[in-house]
Short mmCIF file of C-alpha atoms in Angstrom, two decimals:
data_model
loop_
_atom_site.label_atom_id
_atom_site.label_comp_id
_atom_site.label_asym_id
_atom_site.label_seq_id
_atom_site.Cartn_x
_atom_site.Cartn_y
_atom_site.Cartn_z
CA UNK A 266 -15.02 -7.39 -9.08
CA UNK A 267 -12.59 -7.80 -5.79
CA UNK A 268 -13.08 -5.11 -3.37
CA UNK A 269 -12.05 -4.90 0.55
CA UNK A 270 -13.90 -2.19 2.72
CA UNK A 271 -12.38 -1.22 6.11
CA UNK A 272 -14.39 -0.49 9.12
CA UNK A 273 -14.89 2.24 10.56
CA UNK A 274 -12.80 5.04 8.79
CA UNK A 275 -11.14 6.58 12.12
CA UNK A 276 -10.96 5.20 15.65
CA UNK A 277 -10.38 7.76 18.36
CA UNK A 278 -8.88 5.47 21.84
CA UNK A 279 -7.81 5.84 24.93
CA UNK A 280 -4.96 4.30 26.10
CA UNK A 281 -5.59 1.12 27.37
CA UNK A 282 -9.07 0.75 25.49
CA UNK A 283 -8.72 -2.48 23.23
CA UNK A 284 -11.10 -2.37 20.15
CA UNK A 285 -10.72 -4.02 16.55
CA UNK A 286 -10.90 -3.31 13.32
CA UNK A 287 -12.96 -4.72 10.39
CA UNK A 288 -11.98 -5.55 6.93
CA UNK A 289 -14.13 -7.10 4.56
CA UNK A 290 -13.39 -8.59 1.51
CA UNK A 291 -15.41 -10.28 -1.84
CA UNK A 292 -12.63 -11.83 -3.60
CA UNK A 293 -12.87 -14.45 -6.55
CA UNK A 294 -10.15 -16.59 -4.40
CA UNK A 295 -8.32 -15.71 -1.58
CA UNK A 296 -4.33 -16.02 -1.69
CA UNK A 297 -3.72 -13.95 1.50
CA UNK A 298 -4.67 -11.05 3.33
CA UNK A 299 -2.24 -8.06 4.71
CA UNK A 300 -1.90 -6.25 7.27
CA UNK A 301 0.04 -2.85 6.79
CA UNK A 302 0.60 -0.18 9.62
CA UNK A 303 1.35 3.35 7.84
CA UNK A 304 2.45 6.68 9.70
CA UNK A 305 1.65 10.24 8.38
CA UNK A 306 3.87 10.85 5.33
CA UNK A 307 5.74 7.20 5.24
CA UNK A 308 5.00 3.88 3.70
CA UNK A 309 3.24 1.46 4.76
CA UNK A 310 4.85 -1.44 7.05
CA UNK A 311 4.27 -4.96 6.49
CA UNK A 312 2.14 -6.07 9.95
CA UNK A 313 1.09 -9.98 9.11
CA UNK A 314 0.06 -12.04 5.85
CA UNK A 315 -3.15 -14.61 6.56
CA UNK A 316 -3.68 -17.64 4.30
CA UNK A 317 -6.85 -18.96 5.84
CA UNK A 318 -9.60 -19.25 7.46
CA UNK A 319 -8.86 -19.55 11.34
CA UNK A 320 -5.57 -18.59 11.12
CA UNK A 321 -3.95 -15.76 13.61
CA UNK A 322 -1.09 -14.08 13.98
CA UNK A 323 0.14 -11.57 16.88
CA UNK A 324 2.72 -9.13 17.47
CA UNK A 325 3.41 -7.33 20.35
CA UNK A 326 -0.23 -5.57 21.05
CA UNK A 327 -1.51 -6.01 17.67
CA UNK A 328 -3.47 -9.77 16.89
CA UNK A 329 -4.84 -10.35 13.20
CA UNK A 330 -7.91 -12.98 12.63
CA UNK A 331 -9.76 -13.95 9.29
CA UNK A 332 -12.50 -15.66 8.12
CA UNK A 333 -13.60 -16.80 4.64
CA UNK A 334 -15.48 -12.87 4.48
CA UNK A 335 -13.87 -10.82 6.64
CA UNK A 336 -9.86 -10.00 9.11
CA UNK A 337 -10.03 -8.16 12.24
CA UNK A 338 -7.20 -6.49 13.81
CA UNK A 339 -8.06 -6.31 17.33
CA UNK A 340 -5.55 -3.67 19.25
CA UNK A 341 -5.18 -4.95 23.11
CA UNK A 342 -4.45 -2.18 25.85
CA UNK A 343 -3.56 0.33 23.16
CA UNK A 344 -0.84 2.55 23.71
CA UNK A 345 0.03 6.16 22.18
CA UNK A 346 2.26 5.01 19.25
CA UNK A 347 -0.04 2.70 18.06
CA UNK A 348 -1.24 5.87 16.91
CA UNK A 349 -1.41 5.19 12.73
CA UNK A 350 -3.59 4.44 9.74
CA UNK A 351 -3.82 0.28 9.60
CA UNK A 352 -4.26 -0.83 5.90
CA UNK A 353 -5.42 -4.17 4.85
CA UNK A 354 -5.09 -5.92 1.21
CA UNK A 355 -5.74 -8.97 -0.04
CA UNK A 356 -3.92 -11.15 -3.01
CA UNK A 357 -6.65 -13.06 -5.05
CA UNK A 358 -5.91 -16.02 -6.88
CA UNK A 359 -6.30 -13.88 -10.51
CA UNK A 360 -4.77 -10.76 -9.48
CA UNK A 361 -1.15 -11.93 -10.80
CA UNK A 362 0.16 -10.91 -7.26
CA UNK A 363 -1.35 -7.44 -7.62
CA UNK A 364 -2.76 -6.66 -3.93
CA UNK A 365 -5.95 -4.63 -3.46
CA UNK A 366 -6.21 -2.38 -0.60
CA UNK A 367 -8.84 -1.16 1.73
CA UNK A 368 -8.92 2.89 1.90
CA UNK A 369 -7.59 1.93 5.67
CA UNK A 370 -8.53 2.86 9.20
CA UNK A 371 -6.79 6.00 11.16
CA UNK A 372 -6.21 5.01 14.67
CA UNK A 373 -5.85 7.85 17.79
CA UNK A 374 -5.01 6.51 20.80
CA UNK A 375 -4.41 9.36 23.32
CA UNK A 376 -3.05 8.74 26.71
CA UNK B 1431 20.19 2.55 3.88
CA UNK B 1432 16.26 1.96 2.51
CA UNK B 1433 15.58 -1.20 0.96
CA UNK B 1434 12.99 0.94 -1.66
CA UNK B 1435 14.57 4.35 -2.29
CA UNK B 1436 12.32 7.11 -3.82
CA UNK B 1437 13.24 10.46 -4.90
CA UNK B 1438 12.41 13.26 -4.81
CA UNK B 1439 10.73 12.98 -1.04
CA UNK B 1440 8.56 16.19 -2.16
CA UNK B 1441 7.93 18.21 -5.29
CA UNK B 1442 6.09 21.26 -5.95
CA UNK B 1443 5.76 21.08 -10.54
CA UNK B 1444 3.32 23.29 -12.09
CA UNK B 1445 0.47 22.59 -14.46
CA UNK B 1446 2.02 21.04 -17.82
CA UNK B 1447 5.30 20.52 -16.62
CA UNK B 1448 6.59 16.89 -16.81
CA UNK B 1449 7.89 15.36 -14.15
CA UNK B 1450 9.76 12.24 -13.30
CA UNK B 1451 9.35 10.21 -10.24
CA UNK B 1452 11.86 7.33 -9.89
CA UNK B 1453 12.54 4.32 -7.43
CA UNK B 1454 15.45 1.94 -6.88
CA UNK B 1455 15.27 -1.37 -4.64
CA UNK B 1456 17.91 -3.64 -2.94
CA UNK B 1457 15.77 -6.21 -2.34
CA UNK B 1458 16.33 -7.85 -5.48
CA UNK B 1459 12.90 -8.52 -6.16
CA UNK B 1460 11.66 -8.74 -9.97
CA UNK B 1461 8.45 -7.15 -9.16
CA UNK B 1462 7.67 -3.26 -8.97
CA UNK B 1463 4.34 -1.07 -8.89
CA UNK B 1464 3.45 2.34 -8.66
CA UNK B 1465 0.70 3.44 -6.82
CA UNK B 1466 -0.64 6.60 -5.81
CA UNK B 1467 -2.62 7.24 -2.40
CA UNK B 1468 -5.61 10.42 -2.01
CA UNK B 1469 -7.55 10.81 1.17
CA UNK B 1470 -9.92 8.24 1.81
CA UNK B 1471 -9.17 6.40 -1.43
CA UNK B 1472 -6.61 4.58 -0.31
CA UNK B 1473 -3.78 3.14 -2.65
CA UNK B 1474 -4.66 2.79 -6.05
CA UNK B 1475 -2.35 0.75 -8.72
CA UNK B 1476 -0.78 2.92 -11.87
CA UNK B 1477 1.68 0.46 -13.25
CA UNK B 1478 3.54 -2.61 -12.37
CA UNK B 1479 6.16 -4.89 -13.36
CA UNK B 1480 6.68 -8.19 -12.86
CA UNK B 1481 10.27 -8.29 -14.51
CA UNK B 1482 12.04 -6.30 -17.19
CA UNK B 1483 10.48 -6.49 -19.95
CA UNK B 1484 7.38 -6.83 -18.78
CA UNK B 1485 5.13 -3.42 -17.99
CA UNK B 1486 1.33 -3.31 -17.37
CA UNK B 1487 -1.15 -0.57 -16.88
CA UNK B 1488 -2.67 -0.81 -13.39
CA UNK B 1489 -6.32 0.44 -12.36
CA UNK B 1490 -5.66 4.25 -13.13
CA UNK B 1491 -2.98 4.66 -15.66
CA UNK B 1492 -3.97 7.83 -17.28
CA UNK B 1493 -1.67 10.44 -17.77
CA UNK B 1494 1.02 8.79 -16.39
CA UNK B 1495 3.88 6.70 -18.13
CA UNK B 1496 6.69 4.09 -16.50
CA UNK B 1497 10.19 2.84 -17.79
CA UNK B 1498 11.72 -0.19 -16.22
CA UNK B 1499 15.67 0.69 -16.59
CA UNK B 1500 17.24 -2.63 -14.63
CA UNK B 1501 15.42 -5.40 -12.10
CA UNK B 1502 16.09 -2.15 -9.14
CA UNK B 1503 14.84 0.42 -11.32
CA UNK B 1504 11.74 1.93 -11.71
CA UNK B 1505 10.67 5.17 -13.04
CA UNK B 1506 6.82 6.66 -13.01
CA UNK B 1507 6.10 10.11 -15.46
CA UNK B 1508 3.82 12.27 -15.76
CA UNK B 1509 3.84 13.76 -19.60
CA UNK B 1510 1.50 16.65 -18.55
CA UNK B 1511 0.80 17.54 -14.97
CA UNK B 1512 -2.29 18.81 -13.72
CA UNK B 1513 -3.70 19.47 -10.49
CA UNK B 1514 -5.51 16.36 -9.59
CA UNK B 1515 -2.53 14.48 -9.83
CA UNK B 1516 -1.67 16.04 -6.87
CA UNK B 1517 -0.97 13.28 -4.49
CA UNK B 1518 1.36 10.95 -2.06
CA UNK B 1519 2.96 8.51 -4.78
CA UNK B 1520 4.84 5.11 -3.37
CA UNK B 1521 7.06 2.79 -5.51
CA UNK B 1522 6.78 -1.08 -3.75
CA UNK B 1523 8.29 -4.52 -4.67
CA UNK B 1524 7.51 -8.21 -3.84
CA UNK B 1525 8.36 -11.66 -4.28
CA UNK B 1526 5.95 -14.23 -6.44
CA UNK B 1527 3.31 -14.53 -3.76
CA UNK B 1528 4.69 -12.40 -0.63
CA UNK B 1529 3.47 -8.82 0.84
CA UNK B 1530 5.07 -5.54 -0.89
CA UNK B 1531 7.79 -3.55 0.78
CA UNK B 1532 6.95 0.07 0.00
CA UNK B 1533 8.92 3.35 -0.28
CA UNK B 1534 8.87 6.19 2.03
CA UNK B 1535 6.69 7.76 -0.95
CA UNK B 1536 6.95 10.77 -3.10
CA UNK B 1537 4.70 13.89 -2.33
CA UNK B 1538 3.41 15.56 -5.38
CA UNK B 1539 1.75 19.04 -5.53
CA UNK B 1540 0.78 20.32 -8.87
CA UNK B 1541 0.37 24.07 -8.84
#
């Protein structure tokens, strides 16, 4: 069964204080793996998609990694509204498309 | 405006009332899904739709019914609420292969 387990559950920062974020995945085949940033009461935001392993992808202070077991998010220099819950999913190869999420990772940065 | 509308934003509905929940999208994608999010559970699939005529019964489909009306249109019921169905609901569409764009979500309190 395909499951993805985010590490750790909440993240308390201070501004400034990089860290990352864990999300581990056992998945039959591995189309990609999402990054979503959600704020209290919203949707979730598309962040990055990952194909494979040793592929990256950055935005602003935000850089995604993965591996054939496991994406980090690492969050440089954190600053107040990065403040959100950070959702990952992946797409296996006999999900039809469906994506399977993590139960995600609340993120406090306080200045 | 939105690219995934949902209405209603909130609802208060109480216990064996049933309720509709609907969605409409812009983006002119054929696929839809339903999911519904609880603390520390994260987003959990009730139905999806990969075109039309085409409706399947995602991971926890229970007590809850869809009707796909046109490729933007997407509508989730519940025949009978009840309390644990309490929850933040989000309607979200893709391409083939690509990421989901999600609603601004639907919060449900059953009374």
């Amino acid at each position: 069964e395909d499951q993805v387990t985010q590490s750790p559950e909440a993240l308390r920062l201070q501004e400034g204080e990089s860290s990352s974020l864990n999300c581990s995945y056992t998945v039959s085949g591995l189309r990609g793996l999402f990054w979503y940033r959600q704020d209290p009461g919203k949707g979730p935001e598309f962040l990055f998609t990952l194909y494979s392993a040793g592929e990256e992808k950055e935005k602003e202070r935000l850089k995604a990694t993965l591996t054939k077991k496991e994406s980090f998010l690492h969050i440089t220099a954190p600053k107040p509204e990065d403040s959100a819950t950070y959702l990952c999913a992946v797409h296996a190869t006999d999900s039809w498309g469906k994506l399977q999420f993590g139960a995600g990772t609340q993120v406090v940065v306080t200045p | 405006d939105a690219d995934v509308t949902q209405t209603p934003r909130n609802r208060i509905t109480k216990t064996g009332k049933r309720i509709m929940l609907e969605c409409s999208q812009t983006k002119g994608h054929d696929r839809m899904y339903w999911y519904r999010q609880d603390p520390g559970l994260g987003l959990r699939l009730i139905y999806y739709s990969f075109d039309v005529k085409d409706i399947n019964k995602g991971e926890i489909s229970d007590g809850y019914s869809v009707s796909r009306q046109a490729q933007a249109k997407f509508s989730l019921s519940l025949e009978s609420a009840i309390p644990n169905q309490t929850a933040l609901y989000f309607c979200a569409t893709s391409e083939t292969t690509s990421g989901y764009t999600f609603g601004s979500g639907t919060r449900l309190t059953v009374v």
